[in-house]
mmCIF file of C-alpha atoms in Angstrom:
data_model
loop_
_atom_site.group_PDB
_atom_site.id
_atom_site.type_symbol
_atom_site.label_atom_id
_atom_site.label_comp_id
_atom_site.label_asym_id
_atom_site.label_seq_id
_atom_site.Cartn_x
_atom_site.Cartn_y
_atom_site.Cartn_z
ATOM 1 C CA MET A 1 50.612 209.847 190.303
ATOM 2 C CA ALA A 2 52.521 209.553 193.573
ATOM 3 C CA GLU A 3 54.747 206.918 191.993
ATOM 4 C CA ALA A 4 55.707 209.338 189.189
ATOM 5 C CA LYS A 5 56.537 212.034 191.767
ATOM 6 C CA VAL A 6 58.776 209.658 193.709
ATOM 7 C CA SER A 7 60.471 208.648 190.500
ATOM 8 C CA SER A 8 60.938 212.288 189.600
ATOM 9 C CA ASN A 9 62.382 213.065 193.034
ATOM 10 C CA ALA A 10 64.726 210.095 192.787
ATOM 11 C CA ARG A 11 65.938 211.301 189.405
ATOM 12 C CA ARG A 12 66.404 214.795 190.828
ATOM 13 C CA ARG A 13 68.503 213.476 193.728
ATOM 14 C CA MET A 14 70.567 211.383 191.329
ATOM 15 C CA LEU A 15 71.155 214.402 189.094
ATOM 16 C CA MET A 16 72.115 216.536 192.097
ATOM 17 C CA ASN A 17 74.614 213.907 193.195
ATOM 18 C CA ARG A 18 76.165 213.893 189.737
ATOM 19 C CA THR A 19 76.444 217.661 189.651
ATOM 20 C CA ARG A 20 78.138 217.968 193.039
ATOM 21 C CA ALA A 21 81.439 217.324 191.301
ATOM 22 C CA ASN A 22 80.680 220.406 189.199
ATOM 23 C CA ALA A 23 79.594 222.574 192.134
ATOM 24 C CA HIS A 24 82.032 225.285 191.107
ATOM 25 C CA VAL A 25 80.074 225.699 187.874
ATOM 26 C CA LEU A 26 76.513 225.274 189.103
ATOM 27 C CA PRO A 27 74.456 226.686 191.964
ATOM 28 C CA THR A 28 74.266 224.550 195.087
ATOM 29 C CA PRO A 29 72.428 221.270 194.388
ATOM 30 C CA GLU A 30 69.943 221.780 197.224
ATOM 31 C CA ARG A 31 68.399 224.789 195.472
ATOM 32 C CA ILE A 32 68.190 223.592 191.888
ATOM 33 C CA SER A 33 65.822 221.489 189.886
ATOM 34 C CA ALA A 34 66.630 219.189 187.017
ATOM 35 C CA ALA A 35 65.243 221.762 184.612
ATOM 36 C CA GLU A 36 67.558 224.430 186.035
ATOM 37 C CA VAL A 37 70.542 222.110 185.672
ATOM 38 C CA LEU A 38 69.575 221.370 182.092
ATOM 39 C CA GLN A 39 69.119 225.083 181.348
ATOM 40 C CA SER A 40 72.521 225.801 182.858
ATOM 41 C CA PHE A 41 74.183 223.201 180.642
ATOM 42 C CA ILE A 42 72.350 224.497 177.577
ATOM 43 C CA ARG A 43 73.421 228.094 178.332
ATOM 44 C CA ARG A 44 77.020 226.948 178.784
ATOM 45 C CA ALA A 45 76.945 224.966 175.539
ATOM 46 C CA ASN A 46 75.497 227.965 173.689
ATOM 47 C CA ALA A 47 78.135 230.261 175.167
ATOM 48 C CA LEU A 48 80.901 227.895 174.055
ATOM 49 C CA LYS A 49 79.340 227.690 170.609
ATOM 50 C CA GLU A 50 79.209 231.492 170.328
ATOM 51 C CA HIS A 51 82.774 231.692 171.584
ATOM 52 C CA ALA A 52 83.891 229.350 168.808
ATOM 53 C CA GLN A 53 81.824 231.145 166.166
ATOM 54 C CA ARG A 54 83.243 234.542 167.118
ATOM 55 C CA GLY A 55 86.610 233.094 166.314
ATOM 56 C CA THR A 56 88.334 233.769 169.586
ATOM 57 C CA MET A 57 90.391 230.641 168.985
ATOM 58 C CA LEU A 58 91.567 231.995 165.650
ATOM 59 C CA PRO A 59 94.270 234.287 167.049
ATOM 60 C CA VAL A 60 95.784 231.315 168.867
ATOM 61 C CA ARG A 61 95.920 229.294 165.651
ATOM 62 C CA GLN A 62 97.322 232.290 163.784
ATOM 63 C CA ARG A 63 100.113 232.688 166.353
ATOM 64 C CA ILE A 64 100.971 228.998 166.108
ATOM 65 C CA ILE A 65 101.139 229.184 162.312
ATOM 66 C CA GLU A 66 103.280 232.316 162.488
ATOM 67 C CA GLU A 67 105.651 230.638 164.955
ATOM 68 C CA LEU A 68 105.895 227.586 162.702
ATOM 69 C CA ILE A 69 106.696 229.824 159.713
ATOM 70 C CA THR A 70 109.281 231.811 161.700
ATOM 71 C CA THR A 71 110.976 228.626 162.863
ATOM 72 C CA GLU A 72 110.935 227.090 159.386
ATOM 73 C CA ARG A 73 112.273 230.335 157.861
ATOM 74 C CA SER A 74 115.198 230.307 160.306
ATOM 75 C CA TYR A 75 115.859 226.614 159.651
ATOM 76 C CA ALA A 76 115.749 227.094 155.865
ATOM 77 C CA ALA A 77 118.113 230.091 156.118
ATOM 78 C CA GLY A 78 120.551 228.015 158.157
ATOM 79 C CA LEU A 79 120.452 225.196 155.620
ATOM 80 C CA THR A 80 120.924 227.625 152.725
ATOM 81 C CA SER A 81 123.904 229.165 154.477
ATOM 82 C CA LEU A 82 125.368 225.712 155.136
ATOM 83 C CA VAL A 83 125.028 224.716 151.488
ATOM 84 C CA GLU A 84 126.149 227.989 149.897
ATOM 85 C CA ASP A 85 128.866 229.020 152.361
ATOM 86 C CA ILE A 86 130.367 225.673 153.341
ATOM 87 C CA ILE A 87 129.378 222.665 151.235
ATOM 88 C CA VAL A 88 129.677 224.224 147.767
ATOM 89 C CA PRO A 89 133.091 225.833 148.487
ATOM 90 C CA LEU A 90 134.379 222.579 150.023
ATOM 91 C CA ARG A 91 133.273 220.585 146.993
ATOM 92 C CA ALA A 92 134.987 223.135 144.755
ATOM 93 C CA LEU A 93 138.209 222.613 146.717
ATOM 94 C CA VAL A 94 137.950 218.855 146.235
ATOM 95 C CA ASP A 95 137.906 219.296 142.455
ATOM 96 C CA SER A 96 140.738 221.829 142.337
ATOM 97 C CA PRO A 97 144.371 220.858 141.772
ATOM 98 C CA GLY A 98 146.256 220.409 145.037
ATOM 99 C CA HIS A 99 142.968 219.899 146.872
ATOM 100 C CA VAL A 100 142.977 220.422 150.615
ATOM 101 C CA VAL A 101 140.085 218.118 151.483
ATOM 102 C CA GLU A 102 139.458 214.588 150.262
ATOM 103 C CA SER A 103 136.112 213.998 148.567
ATOM 104 C CA SER A 104 135.419 211.075 150.930
ATOM 105 C CA VAL A 105 135.662 213.466 153.904
ATOM 106 C CA VAL A 106 133.187 215.893 152.348
ATOM 107 C CA SER A 107 130.857 212.993 151.507
ATOM 108 C CA LYS A 108 131.011 211.673 155.071
ATOM 109 C CA LEU A 109 130.459 215.102 156.589
ATOM 110 C CA PHE A 110 127.502 216.086 154.454
ATOM 111 C CA ALA A 111 126.074 212.733 153.271
ATOM 112 C CA ASN A 112 126.457 213.631 149.596
ATOM 113 C CA THR A 113 123.194 215.345 148.622
ATOM 114 C CA ALA A 114 121.141 214.762 151.797
ATOM 115 C CA VAL A 115 121.642 218.325 153.052
ATOM 116 C CA GLU A 116 120.558 219.751 149.712
ATOM 117 C CA MET A 117 117.457 217.522 149.709
ATOM 118 C CA ILE A 118 116.565 218.630 153.225
ATOM 119 C CA GLN A 119 117.099 222.242 152.168
ATOM 120 C CA GLN A 120 114.711 221.809 149.230
ATOM 121 C CA ILE A 121 112.096 220.164 151.454
ATOM 122 C CA SER A 122 112.396 222.932 154.035
ATOM 123 C CA THR A 123 112.167 225.636 151.375
ATOM 124 C CA GLN A 124 109.076 223.993 149.856
ATOM 125 C CA LEU A 125 107.410 223.625 153.263
ATOM 126 C CA LEU A 126 108.146 227.276 154.038
ATOM 127 C CA ALA A 127 106.699 228.396 150.693
ATOM 128 C CA ASP A 128 103.532 226.313 151.211
ATOM 129 C CA LEU A 129 103.037 227.562 154.775
ATOM 130 C CA THR A 130 103.673 231.195 153.815
ATOM 131 C CA LYS A 131 101.229 231.007 150.916
ATOM 132 C CA ARG A 132 98.540 229.420 153.094
ATOM 133 C CA ALA A 133 99.109 231.875 155.958
ATOM 134 C CA ALA A 134 98.237 234.760 153.653
ATOM 135 C CA GLU A 135 94.695 233.421 153.316
ATOM 136 C CA ARG A 136 91.924 234.835 155.481
ATOM 137 C CA PRO A 137 90.238 233.826 157.728
ATOM 138 C CA VAL A 138 92.976 232.007 159.584
ATOM 139 C CA PRO A 139 93.909 229.019 157.459
ATOM 140 C CA ARG A 140 94.230 225.385 158.313
ATOM 141 C CA ILE A 141 97.613 223.840 157.588
ATOM 142 C CA GLY A 142 97.085 220.212 158.537
ATOM 143 C CA ASP A 143 96.920 219.083 154.914
ATOM 144 C CA ILE A 144 100.297 220.690 154.168
ATOM 145 C CA LEU A 145 101.931 218.922 157.090
ATOM 146 C CA PHE A 146 100.182 215.659 156.227
ATOM 147 C CA ASN A 147 101.383 215.810 152.606
ATOM 148 C CA MET A 148 104.927 216.550 153.769
ATOM 149 C CA SER A 149 104.861 213.760 156.372
ATOM 150 C CA LYS A 150 105.946 211.136 153.867
ATOM 151 C CA VAL A 151 108.991 213.195 152.970
ATOM 152 C CA LEU A 152 109.689 214.218 156.564
ATOM 153 C CA ASN A 153 110.096 210.572 157.544
ATOM 154 C CA MET A 154 113.711 210.881 156.437
ATOM 155 C CA TYR A 155 114.351 212.796 159.673
ATOM 156 C CA THR A 156 113.479 209.766 161.764
#
C-alpha cells in the first residue's frame, strides 16, 4: 500500500514538473492534484470543441474566401481589359493595310494566346469560387484550388 502511495506521489511530482511550463494556464503546481490537472485539460479541450462547433472560425474562413474572390475578380477584370482594349485592337491593326505594328512584335509582347488562356482560367476560377461562396454554411474551397492547380502550374 505504501509503495503505491509513493508511486502515486512520484507520478504527481512528475506531472507537476511537466505542467510548470504551462503555469500561465493552470493553477500553481503546489496546490493541484493529478486529477485536477486532468480535469483542467478536459475542460479546456471541451471549450475548444464547443468553440469550433459554434463556428467562430467560420467568419475568418468567410473573410478569406471573400478576399480571394475580390482579388480574383480584380485580376480577371484587368486581364479582360488587356485583351479587349489592347490585344484585340493591336491584332486588328496588324491585319489592316498599312499596318503600324508587326505581327511578330504583338506575338512577342503577348505570347500569342497565352494571355487569353490565362484570362479564361481566371474567369473560370472566379466563377467556381463565386458559386461556392454562395453556399451556406461557409464553404470549403480546397477542392476548387486543387483541381485548378494543374492548370495554374503554367504560372511557375
